[in-house]
Short mmCIF file of C-alpha atoms in Angstrom, two decimals:
data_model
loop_
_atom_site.label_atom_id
_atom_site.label_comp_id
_atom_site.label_asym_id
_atom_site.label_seq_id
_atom_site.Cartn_x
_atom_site.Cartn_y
_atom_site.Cartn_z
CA UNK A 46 -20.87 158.95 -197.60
CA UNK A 47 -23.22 158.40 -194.57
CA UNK A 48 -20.89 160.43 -192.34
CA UNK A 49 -21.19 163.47 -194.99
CA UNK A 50 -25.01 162.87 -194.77
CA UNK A 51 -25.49 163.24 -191.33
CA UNK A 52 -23.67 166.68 -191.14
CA UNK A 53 -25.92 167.70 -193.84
CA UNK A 54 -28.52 166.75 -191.89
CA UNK A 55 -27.74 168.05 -188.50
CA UNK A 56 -26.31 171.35 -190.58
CA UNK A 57 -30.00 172.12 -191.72
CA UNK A 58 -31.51 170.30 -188.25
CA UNK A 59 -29.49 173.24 -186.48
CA UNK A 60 -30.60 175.82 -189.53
CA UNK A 61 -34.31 174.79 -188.85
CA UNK A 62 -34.57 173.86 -192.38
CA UNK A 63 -34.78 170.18 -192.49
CA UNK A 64 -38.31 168.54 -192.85
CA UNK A 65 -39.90 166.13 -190.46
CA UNK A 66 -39.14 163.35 -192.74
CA UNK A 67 -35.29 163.98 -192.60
CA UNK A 68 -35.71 164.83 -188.94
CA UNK A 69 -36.52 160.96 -187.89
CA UNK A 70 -33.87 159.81 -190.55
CA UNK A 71 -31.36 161.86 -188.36
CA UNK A 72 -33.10 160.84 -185.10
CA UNK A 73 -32.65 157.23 -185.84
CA UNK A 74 -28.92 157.60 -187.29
CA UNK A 75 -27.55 159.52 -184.18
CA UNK A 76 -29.41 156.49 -182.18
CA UNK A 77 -27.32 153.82 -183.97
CA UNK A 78 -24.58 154.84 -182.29
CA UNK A 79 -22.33 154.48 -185.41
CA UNK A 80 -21.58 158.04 -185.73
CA UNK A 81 -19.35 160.50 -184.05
CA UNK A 82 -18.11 164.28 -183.37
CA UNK A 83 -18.28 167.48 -182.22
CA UNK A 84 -21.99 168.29 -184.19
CA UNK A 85 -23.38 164.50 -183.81
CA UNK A 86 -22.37 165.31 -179.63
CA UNK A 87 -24.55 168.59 -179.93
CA UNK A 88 -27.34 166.98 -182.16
CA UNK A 89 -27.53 164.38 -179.71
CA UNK A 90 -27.50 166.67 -176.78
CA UNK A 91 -29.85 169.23 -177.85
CA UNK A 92 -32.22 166.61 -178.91
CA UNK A 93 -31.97 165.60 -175.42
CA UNK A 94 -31.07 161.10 -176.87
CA UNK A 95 -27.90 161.15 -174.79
CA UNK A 96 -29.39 158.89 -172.28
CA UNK A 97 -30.98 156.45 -174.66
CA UNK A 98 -27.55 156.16 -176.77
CA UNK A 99 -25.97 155.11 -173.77
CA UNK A 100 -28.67 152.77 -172.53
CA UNK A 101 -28.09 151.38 -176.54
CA UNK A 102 -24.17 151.54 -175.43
CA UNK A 103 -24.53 148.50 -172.35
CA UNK A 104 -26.32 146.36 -175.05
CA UNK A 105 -22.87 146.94 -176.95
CA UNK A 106 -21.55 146.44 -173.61
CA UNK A 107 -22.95 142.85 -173.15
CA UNK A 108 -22.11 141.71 -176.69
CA UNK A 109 -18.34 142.35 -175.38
CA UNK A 110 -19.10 140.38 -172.22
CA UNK A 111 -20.36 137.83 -174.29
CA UNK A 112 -17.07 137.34 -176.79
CA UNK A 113 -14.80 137.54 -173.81
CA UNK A 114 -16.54 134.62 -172.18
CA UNK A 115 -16.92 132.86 -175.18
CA UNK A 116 -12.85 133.38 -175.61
CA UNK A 117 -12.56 132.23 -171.80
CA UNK A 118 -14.63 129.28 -172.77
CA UNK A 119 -12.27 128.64 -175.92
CA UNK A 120 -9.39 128.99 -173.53
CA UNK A 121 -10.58 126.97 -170.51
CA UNK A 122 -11.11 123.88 -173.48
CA UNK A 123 -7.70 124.27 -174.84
CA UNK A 124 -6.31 124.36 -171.30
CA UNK A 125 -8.20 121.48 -170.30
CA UNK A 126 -7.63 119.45 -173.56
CA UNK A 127 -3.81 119.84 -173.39
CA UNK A 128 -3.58 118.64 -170.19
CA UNK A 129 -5.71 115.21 -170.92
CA UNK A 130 -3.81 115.04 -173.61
CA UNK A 131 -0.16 115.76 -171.97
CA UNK A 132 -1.19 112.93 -169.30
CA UNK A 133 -2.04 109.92 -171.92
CA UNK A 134 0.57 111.50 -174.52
CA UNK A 135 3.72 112.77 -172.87
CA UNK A 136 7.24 112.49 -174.27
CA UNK A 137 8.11 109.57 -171.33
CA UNK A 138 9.23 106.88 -172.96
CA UNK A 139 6.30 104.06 -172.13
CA UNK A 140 8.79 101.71 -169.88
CA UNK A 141 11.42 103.26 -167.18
CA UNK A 142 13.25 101.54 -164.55
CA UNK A 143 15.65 103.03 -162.23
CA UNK A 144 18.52 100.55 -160.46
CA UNK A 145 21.27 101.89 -159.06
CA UNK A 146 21.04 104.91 -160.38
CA UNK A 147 20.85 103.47 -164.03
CA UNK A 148 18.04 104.30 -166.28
CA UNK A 149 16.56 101.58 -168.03
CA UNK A 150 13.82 101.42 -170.98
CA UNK A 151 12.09 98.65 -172.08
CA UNK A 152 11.95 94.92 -171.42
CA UNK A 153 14.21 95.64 -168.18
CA UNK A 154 10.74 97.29 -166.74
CA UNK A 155 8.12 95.31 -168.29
CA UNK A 156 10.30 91.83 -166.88
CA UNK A 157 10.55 94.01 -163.55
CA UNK A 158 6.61 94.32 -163.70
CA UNK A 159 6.16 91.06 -164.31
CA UNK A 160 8.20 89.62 -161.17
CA UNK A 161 6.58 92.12 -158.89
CA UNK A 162 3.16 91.06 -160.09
CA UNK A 163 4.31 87.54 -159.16
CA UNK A 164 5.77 88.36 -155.42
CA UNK A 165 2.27 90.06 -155.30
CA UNK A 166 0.47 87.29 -156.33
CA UNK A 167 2.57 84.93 -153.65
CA UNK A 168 1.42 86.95 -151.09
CA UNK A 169 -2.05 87.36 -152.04
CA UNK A 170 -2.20 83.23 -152.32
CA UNK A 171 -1.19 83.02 -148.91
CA UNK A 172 -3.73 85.27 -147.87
CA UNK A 173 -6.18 83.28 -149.51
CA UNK A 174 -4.53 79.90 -148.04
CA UNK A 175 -4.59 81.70 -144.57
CA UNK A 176 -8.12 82.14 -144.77
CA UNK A 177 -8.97 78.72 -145.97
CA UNK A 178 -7.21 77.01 -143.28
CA UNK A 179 -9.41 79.61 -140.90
CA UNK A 180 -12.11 78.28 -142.28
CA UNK A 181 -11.71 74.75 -142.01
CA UNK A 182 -10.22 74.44 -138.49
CA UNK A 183 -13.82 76.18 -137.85
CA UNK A 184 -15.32 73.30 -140.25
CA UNK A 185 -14.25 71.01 -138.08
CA UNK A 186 -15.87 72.38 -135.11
CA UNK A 187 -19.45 72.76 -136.56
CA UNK A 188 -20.58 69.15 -136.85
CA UNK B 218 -15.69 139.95 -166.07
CA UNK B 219 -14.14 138.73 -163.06
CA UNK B 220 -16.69 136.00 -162.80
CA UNK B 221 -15.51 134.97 -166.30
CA UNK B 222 -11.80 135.03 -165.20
CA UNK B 223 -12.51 133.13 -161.39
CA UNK B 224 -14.76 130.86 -163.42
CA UNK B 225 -11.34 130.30 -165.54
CA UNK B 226 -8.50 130.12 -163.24
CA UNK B 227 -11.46 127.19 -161.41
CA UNK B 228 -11.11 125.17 -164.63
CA UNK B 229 -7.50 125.69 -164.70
CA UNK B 230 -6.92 124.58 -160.79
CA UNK B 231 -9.33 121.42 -161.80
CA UNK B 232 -7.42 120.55 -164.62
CA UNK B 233 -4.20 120.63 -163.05
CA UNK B 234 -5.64 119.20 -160.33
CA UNK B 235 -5.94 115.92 -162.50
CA UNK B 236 -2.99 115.71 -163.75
CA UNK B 237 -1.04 116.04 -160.72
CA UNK B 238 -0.92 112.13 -160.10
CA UNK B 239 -4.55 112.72 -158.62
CA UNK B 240 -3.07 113.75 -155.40
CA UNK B 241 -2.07 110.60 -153.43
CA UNK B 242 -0.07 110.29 -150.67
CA UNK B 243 2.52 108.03 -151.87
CA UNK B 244 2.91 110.07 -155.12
CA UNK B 245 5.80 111.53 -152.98
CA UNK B 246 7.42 107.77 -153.34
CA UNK B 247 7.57 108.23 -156.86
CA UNK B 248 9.38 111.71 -156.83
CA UNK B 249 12.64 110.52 -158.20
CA UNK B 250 13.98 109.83 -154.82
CA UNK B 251 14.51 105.95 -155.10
CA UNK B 252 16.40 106.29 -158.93
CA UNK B 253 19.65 106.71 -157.41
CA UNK B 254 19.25 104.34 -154.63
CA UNK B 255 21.38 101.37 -154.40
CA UNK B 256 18.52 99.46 -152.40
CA UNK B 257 15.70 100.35 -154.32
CA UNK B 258 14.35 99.48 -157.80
CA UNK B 259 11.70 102.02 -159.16
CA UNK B 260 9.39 101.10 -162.27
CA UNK B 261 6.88 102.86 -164.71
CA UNK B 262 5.34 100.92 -167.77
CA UNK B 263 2.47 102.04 -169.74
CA UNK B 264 1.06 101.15 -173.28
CA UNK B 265 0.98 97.55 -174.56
CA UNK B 266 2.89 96.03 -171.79
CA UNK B 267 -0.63 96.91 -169.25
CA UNK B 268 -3.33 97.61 -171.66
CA UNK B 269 -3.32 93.58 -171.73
CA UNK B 270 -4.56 93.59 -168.49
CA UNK B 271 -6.69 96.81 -169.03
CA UNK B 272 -4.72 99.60 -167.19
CA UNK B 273 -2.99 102.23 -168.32
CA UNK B 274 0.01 103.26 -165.68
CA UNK B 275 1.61 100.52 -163.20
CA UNK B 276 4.36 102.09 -161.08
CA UNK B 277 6.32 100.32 -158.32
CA UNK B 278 9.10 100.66 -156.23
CA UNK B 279 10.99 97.92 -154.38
CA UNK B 280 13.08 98.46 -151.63
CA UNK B 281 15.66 95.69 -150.39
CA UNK B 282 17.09 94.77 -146.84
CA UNK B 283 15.77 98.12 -145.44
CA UNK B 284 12.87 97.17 -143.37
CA UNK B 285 12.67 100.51 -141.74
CA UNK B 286 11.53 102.05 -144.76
CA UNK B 287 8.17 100.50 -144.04
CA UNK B 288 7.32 102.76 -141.13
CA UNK B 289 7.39 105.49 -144.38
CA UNK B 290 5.69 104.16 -146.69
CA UNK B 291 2.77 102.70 -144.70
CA UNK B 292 0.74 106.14 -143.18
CA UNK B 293 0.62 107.31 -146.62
CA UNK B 294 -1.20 104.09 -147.73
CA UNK B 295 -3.07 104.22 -144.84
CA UNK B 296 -3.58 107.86 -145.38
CA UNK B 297 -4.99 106.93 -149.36
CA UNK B 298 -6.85 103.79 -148.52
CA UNK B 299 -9.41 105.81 -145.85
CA UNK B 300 -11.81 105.50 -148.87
CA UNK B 301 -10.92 102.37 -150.63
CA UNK B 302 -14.19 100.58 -152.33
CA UNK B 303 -12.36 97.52 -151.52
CA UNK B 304 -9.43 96.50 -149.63
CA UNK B 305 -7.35 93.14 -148.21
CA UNK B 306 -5.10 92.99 -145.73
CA UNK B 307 -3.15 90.34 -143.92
CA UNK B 308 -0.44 91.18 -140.93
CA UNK B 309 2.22 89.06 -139.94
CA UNK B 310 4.21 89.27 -136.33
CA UNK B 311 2.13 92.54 -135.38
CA UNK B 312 3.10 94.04 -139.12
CA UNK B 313 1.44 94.94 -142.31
CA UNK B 314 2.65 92.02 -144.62
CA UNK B 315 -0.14 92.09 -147.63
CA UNK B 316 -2.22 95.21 -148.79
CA UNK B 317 -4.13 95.46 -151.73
CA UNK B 318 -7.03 98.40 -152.16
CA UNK B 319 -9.24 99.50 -154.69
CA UNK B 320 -9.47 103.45 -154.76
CA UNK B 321 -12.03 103.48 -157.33
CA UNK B 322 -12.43 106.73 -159.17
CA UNK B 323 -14.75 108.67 -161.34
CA UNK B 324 -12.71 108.10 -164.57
CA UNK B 325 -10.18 105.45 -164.13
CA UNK B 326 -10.12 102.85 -161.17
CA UNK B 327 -6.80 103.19 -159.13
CA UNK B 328 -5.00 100.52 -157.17
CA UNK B 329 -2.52 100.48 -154.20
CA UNK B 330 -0.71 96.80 -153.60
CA UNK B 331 2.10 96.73 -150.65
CA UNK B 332 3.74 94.00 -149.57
CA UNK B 333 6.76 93.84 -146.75
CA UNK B 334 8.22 90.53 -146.89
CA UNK B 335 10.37 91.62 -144.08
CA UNK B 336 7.82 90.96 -141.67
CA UNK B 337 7.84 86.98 -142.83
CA UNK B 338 10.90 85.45 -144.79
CA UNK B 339 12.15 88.15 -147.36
CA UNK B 340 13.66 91.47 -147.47
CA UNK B 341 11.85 93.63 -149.84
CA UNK B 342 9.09 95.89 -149.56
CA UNK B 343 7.24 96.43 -152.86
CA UNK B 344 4.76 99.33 -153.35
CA UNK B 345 2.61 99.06 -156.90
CA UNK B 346 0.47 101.62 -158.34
CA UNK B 347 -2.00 100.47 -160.95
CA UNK B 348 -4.52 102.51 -163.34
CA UNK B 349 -6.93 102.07 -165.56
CA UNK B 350 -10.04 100.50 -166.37
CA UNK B 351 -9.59 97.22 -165.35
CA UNK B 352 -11.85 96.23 -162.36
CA UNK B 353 -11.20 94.29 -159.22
CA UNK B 354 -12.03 90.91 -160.23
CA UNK B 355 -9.99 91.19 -163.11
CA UNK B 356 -6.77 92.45 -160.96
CA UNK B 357 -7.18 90.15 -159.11
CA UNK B 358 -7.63 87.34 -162.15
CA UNK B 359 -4.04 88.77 -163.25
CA UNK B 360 -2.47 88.09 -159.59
CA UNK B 361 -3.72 84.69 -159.83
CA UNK B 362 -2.84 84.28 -163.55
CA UNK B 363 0.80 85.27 -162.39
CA UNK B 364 0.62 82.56 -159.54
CA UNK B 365 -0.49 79.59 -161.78
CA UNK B 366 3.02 80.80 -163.69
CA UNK B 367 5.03 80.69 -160.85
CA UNK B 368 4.03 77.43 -159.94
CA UNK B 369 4.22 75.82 -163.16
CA UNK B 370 7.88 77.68 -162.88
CA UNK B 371 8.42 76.06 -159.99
CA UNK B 372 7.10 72.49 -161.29
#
């Protein structure tokens, strides 16, 4: 309906026929950008707008910028999410221990854990025993 | 538009950067390398079994009656501890016998523990990886925890 209006328009704009009321109606609907063809190309030419419409064009221009970094944005989240989420919730099963070759899930790692934590401990003790008797052969020599 | 899409792929590298075992040097022990070794036991536990002591990963791998392997593993701890927040060490004959270091971290505090009882009167050489929140003190805390139970064991 508005396309058939503006051909009216720009029929009786090129027959010299159409009032200055009708003539800003026109002005203002080739400006919106929202229509197109051979006669809206020649209105806008003759009526010398084609620089304006495309200055209107970049705003359309930066709206597009816009969405595409608001879908980079989107994407960058998603990318990011999944891989938090793949490191606390992978398919690994939660204990794994490898001897010889052999796969083992379970207890066999958490009692594996639990005698490496003590060899650790050991060894830290004997650091700490180490330093103690450090300490006291230098006790013994402040008086 | 191609700041949008370098802004991007810089997300992308940093997120991947993360989840690549936050890029430590003895990451490369834990390639898969030891699971088919008939010297060396390799661990991973997460979930219940750690979040009692407040981490989230513990990884090890022990290594038996091949002392050589030490002259491996210990540049790439020395290459991650450069910037421990805290670290204790104790040699024996000339060697590294005890490490443990605290690596911090922005999100999660990480931990390196070695020990070569080659160097005194063993032959294993256990590397441990530990994440999570738990902090220093309390690491430590479990160690000693583990002790007490060893010597009660032993009692």
């Amino acid at each position: 309906m508005q396309d058939i209006d503006i051909h009216k328009l720009i029929d009786k704009y090129f027959d010299g026929t159409i009032s200055d009321e009708q003539e800003n109606e026109l002005r203002g609907m080739l400006l919106s950008g929202n229509y197109a063809g051979e006669d809206v190309d020649e209105a806008l030419a003759v009526m010398g707008y084609w620089a304006v419409r495309r200055r209107n064009n970049v705003g359309g221009r930066r709206r597009r910028a816009s969405w595409a970094a608001a879908a980079c944005t989107a994407v960058a989240i998603f990318v990011g999410g999944w891989a938090i989420y793949g490191l606390h919730h992978d398919s690994a099963p939660e204990s794994v221990a490898y001897i010889n070759g052999i796969e083992y899930i379970g207890d066999r790692a958490t009692d594996l854990m639990d005698s490496q934590l003590m060899m650790m401990s050991v060894a830290a003790g004997s650091v700490e025993e180490s330093i103690s008797d450090d300490l006291s052969v230098f006790a013994g020599l402040v008086d | 538009m191609k700041r949008i899409v370098i802004a991007l792929l810089l997300v992308i590298c940093g997120q991947l950067a993360c989840m690549a075992q936050k890029g430590l040097a003895i990451n490369r022990l834990f390639d898969g390398r030891y699971h088919k070794d008939s010297c060396a036991v390799e661990t991973m536990v997460r979930g219940a079994a750690v979040q009692k002591y407040d981490l989230d990963l513990y990884r090890s791998v022990t290594i038996t009656g091949r002392p050589a392997d030490a002259n491996e593993i210990v540049p790439l701890i020395r290459s991650d501890v450069k910037n421990a927040v805290d670290s204790e060490e104790s040699y024996k004959n000339g060697k590294l016998y005890y490490g443990f270091y605290s690596l911090g971290g922005k999100q999660t505090n990480r931990y390196i523990l070695y020990l070569n009882q080659n160097v005194a009167d063993g032959d294993k050489i256990v590397l441990l990886y530990l994440e999570g929140d738990a902090g220093v003190k309390q690491v430590k805390r479990m160690l000693k925890k583990k002790k007490n139970v060893v010597n009660v064991d032993n009692f």
